[in-house]
Coordinates of C-alpha atoms in Angstrom, one line a residue:
Chain M
X305 CA 0.0 0.0 0.1
X306 CA 0.9 3.6 -0.7
X307 CA 0.5 6.5 0.7
X308 CA -1.1 9.3 -1.7
X309 CA 0.0 12.8 -0.7
X310 CA -0.2 15.6 -2.2
X311 CA 0.6 19.5 -1.4
X312 CA -1.4 21.2 1.8
X313 CA -3.1 18.3 3.2
X314 CA -5.8 18.4 5.6
X315 CA -6.8 15.2 6.7
X316 CA -6.4 11.7 5.5
X317 CA -8.5 8.6 5.0
X318 CA -7.2 5.0 5.5
X319 CA -8.1 3.0 2.3
X320 CA -7.7 -0.8 2.1
X321 CA -6.5 -0.6 -1.4
X322 CA -4.4 2.4 -1.4
X323 CA -3.4 3.0 1.9
X324 CA -3.1 6.5 3.1
X325 CA -5.1 8.8 1.2
X326 CA -4.4 12.8 1.9
X327 CA -7.4 15.6 1.5
X328 CA -7.2 19.2 1.2
X329 CA -9.8 21.1 3.0
X330 CA -11.8 21.6 -0.1
X331 CA -11.8 17.8 -0.8
X332 CA -13.2 17.2 2.2
X333 CA -16.0 19.3 2.1
X334 CA -17.1 17.9 -1.2
X335 CA -16.9 14.7 0.2
X336 CA -19.2 15.9 3.3
X337 CA -21.9 16.9 0.9
X338 CA -25.1 15.2 1.2
X339 CA -24.8 15.0 -2.6
X340 CA -21.2 12.8 -2.5
X341 CA -22.4 11.1 0.8
X342 CA -25.1 9.2 -1.3
X343 CA -22.7 7.2 -2.6
X344 CA -22.4 5.4 0.7
X345 CA -25.5 3.6 -0.2
X346 CA -24.9 2.4 -3.6
X347 CA -23.5 -1.1 -3.8
X348 CA -20.5 -0.7 -6.4
X349 CA -21.1 -4.6 -7.5
X350 CA -24.9 -4.2 -7.4
X351 CA -26.8 -7.8 -7.2
X352 CA -23.1 -9.5 -6.5
X353 CA -23.4 -9.9 -2.9
X354 CA -26.2 -12.8 -3.8
X355 CA -23.1 -14.8 -5.4
X356 CA -20.3 -13.1 -3.4
X357 CA -21.5 -12.3 0.2
X358 CA -18.6 -9.6 1.0
X359 CA -19.5 -7.7 -2.2
X360 CA -20.8 -4.8 -0.6
X361 CA -18.0 -2.2 -1.2
X362 CA -19.5 1.2 -2.0
X363 CA -19.3 3.8 -4.9
X364 CA -18.0 5.9 -2.1
X365 CA -15.0 4.0 -1.3
X366 CA -14.4 3.5 -4.9
X367 CA -14.5 7.0 -5.8
X368 CA -11.9 7.7 -3.2
X369 CA -9.5 5.3 -4.8
X370 CA -10.1 6.7 -7.8
X371 CA -9.4 9.8 -6.8
X372 CA -5.8 8.5 -5.0
X373 CA -4.8 6.9 -8.1
X374 CA -5.7 10.5 -10.0
X375 CA -3.5 12.1 -7.2
X376 CA -0.4 10.0 -8.0
X377 CA -1.4 10.4 -11.9
X378 CA -1.2 14.1 -11.3
X379 CA 1.9 14.0 -9.3
X380 CA 3.6 12.0 -12.3
X381 CA 2.6 14.4 -14.9
X382 CA 4.2 17.3 -12.8
X383 CA 7.5 15.2 -12.2
X384 CA 8.0 14.4 -16.2
X385 CA 7.3 17.6 -16.9
X386 CA 5.3 16.9 -20.1
X387 CA 2.6 19.1 -19.0
X388 CA 2.5 21.9 -16.2
X389 CA -0.4 22.3 -14.4
X390 CA -1.3 25.1 -12.0
X391 CA -2.3 24.3 -8.6
X392 CA -5.9 24.9 -9.4
X393 CA -5.8 22.6 -12.3
X394 CA -4.6 19.9 -10.1
X395 CA -7.2 20.0 -7.8
X396 CA -9.8 20.3 -10.4
X397 CA -8.2 16.9 -11.6
X398 CA -8.8 15.1 -8.4
X399 CA -12.0 16.4 -8.1
X400 CA -13.1 15.4 -11.4
X401 CA -12.0 11.7 -10.4
X402 CA -13.6 12.0 -7.0
X403 CA -17.0 12.9 -8.6
X404 CA -16.9 11.0 -11.6
X405 CA -19.5 8.9 -10.3
X406 CA -21.5 11.0 -8.0
X407 CA -24.4 10.1 -11.0
X408 CA -24.4 6.8 -10.5
X409 CA -28.3 4.8 -10.2
X410 CA -29.3 3.1 -7.4
X411 CA -28.1 -0.6 -8.4
X412 CA -25.4 1.4 -10.4
X413 CA -25.9 0.2 -14.4
X414 CA -28.9 -2.1 -13.5
X415 CA -31.3 0.9 -13.3
X416 CA -29.8 3.0 -15.7
X417 CA -30.4 0.4 -18.6
X418 CA -33.9 -0.1 -18.1
X419 CA -34.8 1.7 -21.1
X420 CA -33.0 -1.1 -22.9
X421 CA -34.9 -4.1 -21.4
X422 CA -37.2 -6.4 -24.0
X423 CA -40.0 -8.3 -21.8
X424 CA -39.8 -11.8 -23.0
X425 CA -43.1 -11.3 -24.3
X426 CA -41.7 -8.6 -26.7
X427 CA -39.4 -11.1 -27.8
X428 CA -40.8 -14.4 -28.9
X429 CA -43.4 -15.2 -31.4
X430 CA -47.0 -15.4 -29.7
X431 CA -48.7 -15.1 -32.9
X432 CA -49.2 -11.7 -32.8
X433 CA -50.8 -9.8 -36.1
X434 CA -50.1 -6.5 -35.4
X435 CA -46.5 -4.6 -34.8
X436 CA -45.5 -3.7 -31.2
X437 CA -45.5 0.0 -31.0
X438 CA -42.0 1.4 -29.6
X439 CA -42.9 4.6 -28.2
X440 CA -39.9 7.5 -28.2
X441 CA -41.8 10.6 -27.9
X442 CA -40.3 10.6 -24.3
X443 CA -36.4 10.6 -23.6
X444 CA -35.1 7.4 -22.1
X445 CA -32.9 7.5 -18.6
X446 CA -30.1 9.3 -19.2
X447 CA -26.4 7.7 -18.7
X448 CA -24.8 8.1 -15.2
X449 CA -22.2 10.4 -16.5
X450 CA -24.5 13.1 -17.7
X451 CA -26.8 12.2 -14.2
X452 CA -23.4 13.2 -13.0
X453 CA -23.2 16.6 -14.4
X454 CA -26.9 17.7 -13.4
X455 CA -25.6 17.0 -10.0
X456 CA -22.3 18.4 -10.2
X457 CA -23.6 22.1 -11.6
X458 CA -27.1 22.0 -9.8
X459 CA -27.0 20.8 -6.1
X460 CA -26.5 23.5 -3.8
X461 CA -24.3 21.8 -1.4
X462 CA -21.5 20.7 -4.5
X463 CA -21.8 24.2 -5.8
X464 CA -21.0 25.5 -2.2
X465 CA -18.1 23.3 -1.7
X466 CA -16.6 23.4 -5.1
X467 CA -16.7 27.1 -4.8
X468 CA -19.3 28.4 -7.1
X469 CA -20.9 27.6 -10.6
X470 CA -18.5 28.1 -12.8
X471 CA -15.9 25.6 -11.3
X472 CA -18.6 23.1 -10.9
X473 CA -18.8 23.4 -14.5
X474 CA -15.4 22.9 -15.4
X475 CA -15.0 20.1 -13.1
X476 CA -18.1 18.3 -14.5
X477 CA -17.1 19.0 -18.1
X478 CA -13.9 16.9 -17.3
X479 CA -15.7 13.8 -16.3
X480 CA -19.1 14.2 -18.1
X481 CA -20.2 14.6 -22.1
X482 CA -17.9 17.0 -23.3
X483 CA -18.8 20.5 -24.7
X484 CA -17.4 22.3 -27.8
X485 CA -15.9 25.3 -26.4
X486 CA -13.3 23.7 -24.7
X487 CA -9.8 24.7 -25.2
X488 CA -7.3 22.6 -26.0
X489 CA -5.9 22.8 -22.6
X490 CA -9.4 21.5 -21.1
X491 CA -9.3 18.2 -23.4
X492 CA -5.6 17.7 -22.8
X493 CA -6.5 17.4 -18.9
X494 CA -9.7 15.4 -19.7
X495 CA -7.8 12.5 -21.6
X496 CA -5.6 12.0 -18.2
X497 CA -9.2 11.6 -16.9
X498 CA -10.3 9.1 -19.7
X499 CA -7.6 7.3 -21.2
X500 CA -7.9 3.2 -21.5
X501 CA -5.1 2.6 -18.4
X502 CA -8.3 4.6 -16.7
X503 CA -8.2 5.0 -13.1
X504 CA -11.8 4.0 -12.8
X505 CA -10.7 0.1 -14.0
X506 CA -7.5 -0.1 -11.8
X507 CA -9.5 0.9 -8.8
X508 CA -12.6 -1.3 -9.4
X509 CA -10.6 -4.6 -10.5
X510 CA -8.4 -4.6 -7.3
X511 CA -11.4 -3.7 -5.2
X512 CA -13.6 -6.0 -6.6
X513 CA -11.2 -8.7 -6.7
X514 CA -10.7 -8.3 -2.8
X515 CA -14.4 -8.0 -1.7
X516 CA -15.6 -11.3 -3.9
X517 CA -12.2 -13.0 -2.8
X518 CA -11.8 -13.9 -6.4
X519 CA -8.1 -13.6 -7.2
X520 CA -8.1 -13.2 -11.1
X521 CA -8.8 -9.2 -10.6
X522 CA -5.3 -8.9 -9.2
X523 CA -3.2 -6.2 -10.6
X524 CA 0.3 -4.9 -10.6
X525 CA -1.0 -1.4 -9.7
X526 CA 2.6 -0.1 -8.4
X527 CA 3.9 -1.3 -11.4
X528 CA 1.9 0.0 -13.5
X529 CA 2.0 3.6 -12.0
X530 CA 5.2 3.7 -11.7
X531 CA 5.6 3.2 -15.4
X532 CA 3.2 6.1 -16.4
X533 CA 3.9 8.4 -18.7
X534 CA 2.5 11.6 -19.9
X535 CA 2.8 12.9 -23.3
X536 CA 2.9 16.2 -24.3
X537 CA -0.7 16.3 -26.0
X538 CA -2.0 14.7 -22.6
X539 CA -1.5 11.1 -23.4
X540 CA -1.2 8.7 -20.9
X541 CA 0.8 5.6 -21.7
X542 CA 3.2 3.3 -20.0
X543 CA 6.6 2.3 -21.0
X544 CA 7.5 -0.6 -22.8
X545 CA 8.9 -2.7 -19.8
X546 CA 5.4 -2.4 -18.5
X547 CA 3.9 -4.3 -21.3
X548 CA 3.5 -7.7 -19.6
X549 CA 2.0 -6.1 -16.3
X550 CA -0.9 -4.1 -19.0
X551 CA -1.6 -7.8 -20.7
X552 CA -2.2 -8.8 -17.2
X553 CA -4.6 -5.8 -16.3
X554 CA -6.4 -6.5 -19.5
X555 CA -6.8 -10.2 -19.1
X556 CA -7.8 -9.6 -15.5
X557 CA -10.3 -7.4 -16.1
X558 CA -11.5 -9.9 -18.9
X559 CA -11.6 -13.0 -16.4
X560 CA -13.2 -10.5 -14.3
X561 CA -16.1 -9.9 -16.2
X562 CA -16.8 -14.1 -17.1
X563 CA -16.4 -14.7 -13.5
X564 CA -17.8 -12.0 -11.1
X565 CA -19.7 -9.5 -13.5
X566 CA -21.7 -12.2 -15.6
X567 CA -22.0 -14.9 -12.8
X568 CA -24.9 -16.7 -13.5
X569 CA -26.9 -15.6 -10.6
X570 CA -25.9 -12.1 -10.2
X571 CA -26.5 -11.5 -14.0
X572 CA -29.8 -13.9 -13.4
X573 CA -31.0 -11.6 -10.5
X574 CA -30.0 -8.1 -12.0
X575 CA -32.4 -9.0 -15.5
X576 CA -35.1 -10.2 -13.0
X577 CA -34.7 -7.0 -11.5
X578 CA -34.7 -4.8 -14.7
X579 CA -37.7 -6.7 -16.2
X580 CA -39.4 -5.9 -12.7
X581 CA -38.5 -2.2 -12.7
X582 CA -39.3 -1.8 -16.6
X583 CA -42.5 -3.2 -15.9
X584 CA -43.3 -1.0 -12.8
X585 CA -42.3 2.4 -14.6
X586 CA -44.6 1.1 -17.3
X587 CA -47.4 0.9 -15.1
X588 CA -46.4 4.1 -13.4
X589 CA -46.3 3.0 -10.3
X590 CA -44.1 4.1 -7.1
X591 CA -43.6 7.4 -8.6
X592 CA -40.5 6.0 -10.6
X593 CA -39.5 8.8 -12.8
X594 CA -41.1 8.0 -16.4
X595 CA -38.3 9.6 -18.3
X596 CA -35.0 11.6 -18.6
X597 CA -36.9 14.9 -17.3
X598 CA -38.1 12.9 -14.2
X599 CA -34.8 11.6 -13.6
X600 CA -33.3 15.2 -13.7
X601 CA -35.7 16.5 -11.5
X602 CA -35.2 14.2 -9.0
X603 CA -31.7 14.2 -8.8
X604 CA -31.6 18.1 -8.8
X605 CA -34.0 17.7 -5.8
X606 CA -33.5 17.6 -2.1
X607 CA -34.7 13.9 -2.7
X608 CA -31.3 13.2 -3.9
X609 CA -30.1 11.4 -1.1
X610 CA -33.2 8.9 -1.1
X611 CA -32.1 8.0 -4.7
X612 CA -30.3 4.8 -3.2
X613 CA -30.2 1.3 -3.5
X614 CA -32.7 1.3 -0.7
X615 CA -35.1 3.5 -3.3
X616 CA -34.9 0.1 -5.3
X617 CA -35.5 -2.6 -2.4
X618 CA -38.5 -0.4 -1.3
X619 CA -39.8 -0.7 -4.8
X620 CA -39.4 -4.5 -4.5
X621 CA -40.8 -5.0 -1.1
X622 CA -44.1 -2.8 -2.1
X623 CA -44.6 -4.7 -5.5
X624 CA -44.5 -8.2 -3.3
X625 CA -48.2 -6.8 -3.4
X626 CA -48.8 -5.3 -6.6
X627 CA -52.0 -6.6 -8.1
X628 CA -50.2 -7.9 -11.4
X629 CA -49.3 -11.6 -11.0
X630 CA -46.2 -11.2 -13.1
X631 CA -44.5 -8.4 -11.0
X632 CA -45.5 -10.0 -7.6
X633 CA -43.3 -13.2 -9.0
X634 CA -40.4 -11.0 -9.9
X635 CA -40.6 -9.0 -7.1
X636 CA -40.8 -11.8 -4.7
X637 CA -38.0 -13.6 -6.5
X638 CA -35.7 -10.7 -5.6
X639 CA -36.8 -10.2 -1.8
X640 CA -36.3 -13.6 -1.2
X641 CA -33.5 -14.2 -3.0
X642 CA -34.8 -16.9 -5.1
X643 CA -32.6 -16.1 -8.2
X644 CA -33.9 -17.6 -11.5
X645 CA -32.8 -21.2 -12.7
X646 CA -30.5 -21.3 -15.8
X647 CA -31.9 -23.8 -18.1
X648 CA -29.5 -23.7 -20.7
X649 CA -26.3 -21.5 -21.4
X650 CA -24.5 -20.8 -24.9
X651 CA -21.1 -19.2 -24.1
X652 CA -19.3 -18.0 -27.7
X653 CA -15.8 -17.4 -28.4
X654 CA -15.5 -15.9 -31.6
X655 CA -13.3 -13.8 -33.9
X656 CA -14.6 -10.1 -34.9
X657 CA -13.0 -10.8 -38.2
X658 CA -15.0 -13.9 -39.1
X659 CA -17.6 -12.6 -41.8
X660 CA -20.1 -15.4 -40.4
X661 CA -22.4 -14.0 -37.9
X662 CA -24.1 -17.2 -37.6
X663 CA -23.2 -19.2 -34.4
X664 CA -24.8 -21.5 -31.5
X665 CA -26.0 -18.1 -29.6
X666 CA -27.6 -16.8 -32.5
X667 CA -29.3 -20.0 -33.3
X668 CA -30.2 -20.6 -29.4
X669 CA -32.1 -17.2 -30.0
X670 CA -33.7 -17.7 -32.8
X671 CA -35.2 -21.1 -31.2
X672 CA -36.3 -19.5 -28.0
X673 CA -38.1 -16.6 -30.2
X674 CA -40.1 -19.4 -31.7
X675 CA -40.2 -22.1 -29.4
X676 CA -40.5 -20.6 -26.1
X677 CA -44.2 -19.6 -26.0
X678 CA -45.4 -23.4 -26.9
X679 CA -42.7 -24.6 -24.4
X680 CA -44.3 -22.3 -21.8
X681 CA -47.9 -23.6 -22.6
X682 CA -46.7 -27.4 -22.3
X683 CA -45.3 -26.9 -18.8
X684 CA -48.6 -24.6 -17.6
X685 CA -45.9 -21.8 -16.9
X686 CA -46.4 -18.3 -17.8
X687 CA -44.2 -16.9 -20.4
X688 CA -43.2 -13.8 -18.4
X689 CA -41.6 -16.2 -15.9
X690 CA -38.9 -16.8 -18.3
X691 CA -36.0 -14.6 -18.6
X692 CA -33.9 -14.6 -22.3
X693 CA -30.9 -12.7 -22.2
X694 CA -27.3 -12.0 -23.3
X695 CA -24.3 -10.5 -21.8
X696 CA -22.8 -7.6 -23.6
X697 CA -20.0 -8.8 -26.2
X698 CA -16.6 -8.7 -24.0
X699 CA -13.4 -8.0 -25.8
X700 CA -9.9 -7.5 -24.5
X701 CA -9.5 -4.3 -26.1
X702 CA -11.9 -2.1 -28.3
X703 CA -9.9 -3.0 -31.7
X704 CA -7.6 -5.6 -33.3
X705 CA -4.4 -4.9 -34.5
X706 CA -4.2 -3.0 -37.7
X707 CA -2.7 -4.7 -40.2
X708 CA -3.3 -2.3 -43.2
X709 CA -3.3 1.2 -43.9
X710 CA -6.9 0.9 -45.1
X711 CA -7.5 -0.2 -41.8
X712 CA -6.0 2.4 -40.3
X713 CA -8.6 4.8 -41.6
X714 CA -11.5 3.1 -40.5
X715 CA -10.7 3.7 -36.7
X716 CA -12.8 5.9 -34.7
X717 CA -10.8 8.6 -32.7
X718 CA -12.5 8.3 -29.7
X719 CA -12.0 4.6 -29.3
X720 CA -8.9 4.9 -30.3
X721 CA -8.2 7.4 -27.3
X722 CA -9.2 4.8 -25.1
X723 CA -6.6 1.9 -25.8
X724 CA -4.0 1.4 -23.6
X725 CA -0.7 3.2 -25.0
X726 CA 2.8 2.7 -24.9
X727 CA 6.0 4.7 -25.1
X728 CA 8.2 3.1 -27.5
X729 CA 11.9 4.1 -27.1
X730 CA 12.1 7.2 -29.1
X731 CA 8.6 8.4 -29.9
X732 CA 7.1 11.1 -28.1
X733 CA 3.7 10.1 -28.8
X734 CA 2.8 6.2 -27.4
X735 CA 1.6 3.9 -30.1
X736 CA -1.6 1.2 -28.8
X737 CA -0.5 -1.8 -27.1
X738 CA -2.6 -3.7 -29.4
X739 CA -0.7 -2.7 -32.4
X740 CA 2.8 -3.9 -30.4
X741 CA 3.7 -7.0 -32.3
X742 CA 5.5 -8.8 -29.2
X743 CA 2.2 -8.5 -27.1
X744 CA -0.4 -11.2 -26.5
X745 CA -3.0 -8.4 -26.7
X746 CA -2.3 -8.0 -30.4
X747 CA -3.2 -11.7 -30.9
X748 CA -5.9 -11.7 -28.5
X749 CA -7.4 -8.4 -29.2
X750 CA -10.0 -9.3 -32.1
X751 CA -11.7 -12.2 -30.2
X752 CA -15.0 -11.6 -28.5
X753 CA -16.5 -13.3 -25.7
X754 CA -20.9 -13.4 -25.4
X755 CA -23.1 -15.3 -23.2
X756 CA -26.3 -16.4 -24.2
X757 CA -28.7 -17.4 -21.4
X758 CA -32.3 -18.9 -20.8
X759 CA -33.9 -18.5 -17.3
X760 CA -37.1 -19.5 -15.5
X761 CA -38.1 -18.1 -12.1
X762 CA -39.4 -20.9 -10.3
X763 CA -41.8 -20.0 -7.6
X764 CA -41.7 -23.6 -5.9
X765 CA -38.3 -24.7 -5.7
X766 CA -39.5 -28.1 -4.6
X767 CA -40.2 -29.0 -8.5
X768 CA -36.8 -29.9 -9.3
X769 CA -38.4 -32.7 -11.7
X770 CA -40.1 -29.8 -13.9
X771 CA -36.9 -28.2 -14.0
X772 CA -35.0 -31.4 -15.5
X773 CA -37.5 -31.4 -17.9
X774 CA -37.2 -28.1 -18.9
X775 CA -33.8 -28.4 -19.5
X776 CA -33.7 -31.5 -21.3
X777 CA -36.5 -29.4 -23.7
X778 CA -34.2 -26.7 -24.4
X779 CA -30.9 -29.0 -24.5
X780 CA -30.6 -28.6 -28.2
X781 CA -31.7 -25.4 -28.9
X782 CA -28.2 -24.1 -30.1
X783 CA -27.8 -26.5 -32.7
X784 CA -30.3 -25.5 -36.2
Chain H
X631 CA -31.3 -6.1 -29.9
X632 CA -32.2 -4.2 -27.3
X633 CA -35.6 -1.8 -27.1
X634 CA -33.0 1.1 -27.7
X635 CA -31.2 -0.7 -30.8
X636 CA -34.7 -1.4 -32.4
X637 CA -35.3 2.2 -32.2
X638 CA -32.1 3.1 -33.9
X639 CA -33.3 0.6 -37.0
X640 CA -36.7 1.7 -37.2
X641 CA -35.7 5.2 -37.3
X642 CA -33.0 4.5 -40.2
X643 CA -35.9 2.6 -41.9
X644 CA -38.4 5.1 -42.0
X645 CA -35.7 7.5 -43.5
X646 CA -35.0 5.2 -45.9
X647 CA -31.1 4.8 -45.4
X648 CA -29.1 1.7 -45.4
X649 CA -27.9 0.6 -42.1
X650 CA -24.2 0.3 -42.9
X651 CA -21.3 0.7 -40.6
X652 CA -18.4 -0.8 -42.4
X653 CA -16.3 2.7 -42.7
X654 CA -15.8 5.9 -40.9
X655 CA -18.0 7.4 -43.4
X656 CA -21.0 5.1 -42.4
X657 CA -20.7 5.3 -39.2
X658 CA -20.1 8.8 -39.5
X659 CA -23.5 9.3 -41.4
X660 CA -25.1 7.3 -38.6
X661 CA -24.1 9.3 -35.8
X662 CA -25.1 12.7 -37.3
X663 CA -28.7 11.0 -38.8
X664 CA -29.3 9.1 -35.0
X665 CA -28.3 12.7 -33.9
X666 CA -30.7 14.7 -35.9
X667 CA -33.4 12.4 -35.6
X668 CA -33.6 13.2 -31.9
X669 CA -32.9 16.9 -32.6
X670 CA -36.6 16.5 -34.3
X671 CA -38.1 15.2 -31.5
X672 CA -37.5 11.4 -31.7
X673 CA -36.1 9.9 -28.3
X674 CA -33.5 7.4 -29.1
X675 CA -31.7 7.9 -26.0
X676 CA -28.3 8.5 -26.9
X677 CA -26.5 11.5 -25.4
X678 CA -23.8 13.1 -27.2
X679 CA -20.3 14.6 -26.7
X680 CA -18.3 16.8 -28.6
X681 CA -15.7 15.2 -30.4
X682 CA -13.5 15.5 -33.4
X683 CA -16.1 15.5 -36.2
X684 CA -18.9 17.0 -33.8
X685 CA -21.3 15.8 -32.0
X686 CA -20.7 11.9 -31.0
X687 CA -22.1 9.2 -28.8
X688 CA -19.9 6.4 -27.8
X689 CA -22.5 4.2 -26.9
X690 CA -24.1 4.6 -30.1
X691 CA -21.0 3.2 -31.6
X692 CA -21.6 -0.2 -29.6
X693 CA -25.0 -0.6 -30.6
X694 CA -24.7 0.3 -34.2
X695 CA -21.8 -2.8 -34.3
X696 CA -24.4 -5.0 -32.5
X697 CA -27.5 -3.9 -34.9
X698 CA -25.3 -4.8 -37.9
X699 CA -24.2 -8.0 -36.5
X700 CA -27.8 -9.0 -35.7
X701 CA -29.1 -7.9 -39.0
X702 CA -26.2 -10.2 -40.9
X703 CA -27.0 -13.0 -38.7
X704 CA -30.8 -12.9 -40.0
X705 CA -31.7 -11.6 -36.7
X706 CA -33.4 -8.2 -37.4
X707 CA -35.6 -8.2 -34.5
X708 CA -37.2 -4.6 -35.5
X709 CA -39.2 -6.6 -38.0
X710 CA -42.0 -7.0 -34.7
X711 CA -41.9 -3.2 -34.2
X712 CA -43.0 -0.2 -35.7
X713 CA -42.5 3.4 -34.0
X714 CA -45.2 5.6 -32.7
X715 CA -46.8 7.5 -35.1
X716 CA -45.8 10.9 -34.1
X717 CA -42.1 9.7 -33.9
X718 CA -42.6 8.5 -37.6
X719 CA -44.3 11.7 -39.2
X720 CA -41.1 13.6 -37.6
X721 CA -38.6 11.0 -39.4
X722 CA -40.6 11.4 -42.6
X723 CA -40.5 15.2 -42.2
X724 CA -37.0 15.4 -42.5
X725 CA -36.3 12.7 -45.5
X726 CA -35.3 15.6 -47.7
X727 CA -32.2 16.1 -45.8
X728 CA -30.9 12.8 -47.4
X729 CA -32.0 13.3 -50.3
X730 CA -30.0 13.1 -53.6
X731 CA -26.7 12.8 -52.5
X732 CA -23.8 10.1 -52.8
X733 CA -22.3 8.9 -49.6
X734 CA -19.6 11.4 -49.1
X735 CA -21.4 14.6 -49.7
X736 CA -24.2 13.3 -47.2
X737 CA -21.3 12.5 -44.5
X738 CA -20.5 16.1 -45.1
X739 CA -23.9 17.6 -45.0
X740 CA -24.6 15.7 -41.8
X741 CA -22.0 16.3 -40.1
X742 CA -22.3 20.2 -40.9
X743 CA -26.0 20.6 -39.7
X744 CA -25.3 18.4 -36.7
X745 CA -22.1 20.6 -35.7
X746 CA -24.2 23.4 -36.3
X747 CA -27.4 22.5 -34.1
X748 CA -25.2 21.0 -31.5
X749 CA -23.5 24.4 -31.4
X750 CA -26.9 26.5 -31.0
X751 CA -28.3 23.7 -28.7
X752 CA -25.5 23.9 -26.1
X753 CA -25.8 28.1 -26.5
X754 CA -22.0 28.2 -27.7
X755 CA -23.7 30.5 -30.5
X756 CA -26.9 32.0 -31.3
X757 CA -28.6 30.8 -34.6
X758 CA -28.6 34.5 -36.3
X759 CA -24.9 34.7 -35.6
X760 CA -23.3 32.5 -38.6
X761 CA -19.8 34.3 -38.4
X762 CA -19.6 33.0 -34.7
X763 CA -20.4 29.7 -35.7
X764 CA -17.9 29.5 -38.7
X765 CA -15.5 30.8 -36.0
X766 CA -16.0 27.8 -33.8
X767 CA -16.1 25.2 -36.4
X768 CA -12.9 26.7 -37.7
X769 CA -11.2 26.3 -34.4
X770 CA -11.9 22.7 -34.3
X771 CA -10.2 22.6 -37.9
X772 CA -13.7 22.1 -39.5
X773 CA -13.4 22.9 -43.2
X774 CA -16.9 24.7 -43.5
X775 CA -17.5 28.5 -44.7
X776 CA -19.7 31.2 -43.6
X777 CA -21.7 30.2 -46.9
X778 CA -21.9 26.9 -45.5
X779 CA -23.1 27.5 -42.5
X780 CA -25.7 29.8 -43.3
X781 CA -27.2 26.8 -45.9
X782 CA -27.1 24.8 -42.8
X783 CA -29.1 27.2 -40.9
X784 CA -31.8 27.8 -43.4
X785 CA -32.1 23.6 -43.7
X786 CA -32.2 23.1 -40.6
X787 CA -34.9 25.7 -40.1
X788 CA -36.9 24.5 -42.8
X789 CA -36.9 21.0 -41.5
X790 CA -37.8 22.4 -38.2
X791 CA -35.1 21.6 -36.3
X792 CA -34.4 25.0 -35.2

């Protein structure tokens, strides 16, 4: 553990990952606001504690960890002299790191993404003649970084702690959506916040690994940080000798996703919760915000402090008495920690260069769409008790190694910026790790992992026989 | 495809554009099309940052690839859906923006329209001040003249986007 110290420390907190973290008075005042303290009541890993009982650490602790890493990056940037930072700019960067997650929803990404959720009856063929209507007249829930900018620039306690609206906007702009009037300097500083070897991942891998007891997330953070460099344009990278540490960092992230974040119980419970919230929001129940405007009203009001995991827990509790049977079932599954049972899981590892988009996962989805309604009828199980879902595609890096100049022209600049960068000797600006031919990443970055799953919520857990029969029925649905 | 992705595919269909993401130009057209659709009041749910080529949404880029992959796997899940009438009407009203242009010209035009709209929408310039808009675009190394900007302002107004 290290000591993350900067000039003019006022207080320190001790963190289980980073050791002593020193804070200035202003930083402490920001931490002491109600808007920031809310993060104590948001679990970093949402439902993971259902599978890993110790995974109850919070966004609050993670935010302090990211702050600690930013403190160290600022020191490195100063030491190497590539970027000269004023005292105020240093503090702005540290505050941006501290506040980068202040806009998270209850249960994090779970609630943020309910507008993407498709209900099972919207996915399977049930003999509909008319098309389903997709209403896009209301604005879906905004992403958490935008919610964060609302909070930082509109909540009075943060405005006061940050020293006014003008500064609050500068800080929000460093971690939130970018605005066009930024000068080159601000863009440079924001790269320090957003580069791929970003503080967010460095902290959450270590913290999540420690809390879950899953060792795959362990990374050599000290070696990575000790080998960080900053280019004149503000790109953060590592020196070439740290390539193995960076490779291990990317593999750690991959393994943590497969093992922890996509865990069958966690992912299943989170999907049940998403479906529950989506159905309740459609019903207009429990004062759930209907759209982006409702979210903005809530997070900029004095009710922000109630917008925590307990907000969702309360909704779950209340909806166990909902007059809709499906909602009741979903809520009881959550409340009683009765995770949906996995009937079938198809795991796919494919090359993103593979022109054939058909694979066992797509075949499985197709068969579910065509046959699930019949299966539900045969077993007298409500169709809505089935959960068909897929994990987001998981890659080591955002793109594969470039093999031609033509491909180089197709790169999106934003994605390119977020790749891990390596300073090869003699070069002032770094190149992407994925383009270093001796790196394992250059060979594996073109692979994508995805998991396709079918679950059923089984209220009566004594019916193990039914489960076995269902599994038998769907066991070949991944084959044509 | 999730619901948000289905919304994008339906919007692109109403505009009668091909769903292509293979090249940078294709993705630029897709990014700016969705931006302008949202500016017209079709809330597809993407939040835009200012980037090198104007308004840009990283989450839309991810969704574009996911949609394209599903389509090429023969799983166009948008087929069972339709957009609400109000959103469809808004999109139909802006079809003229996309008419009679090759892909290069369309990409350039959409970049200009979306950038000008973003600057005005984010209060970086007034829609009456074409000079200021042009100067701001120049600062970001955009090859657009004041005449281009005036044309864009007129077109945005014609289609009810300003």
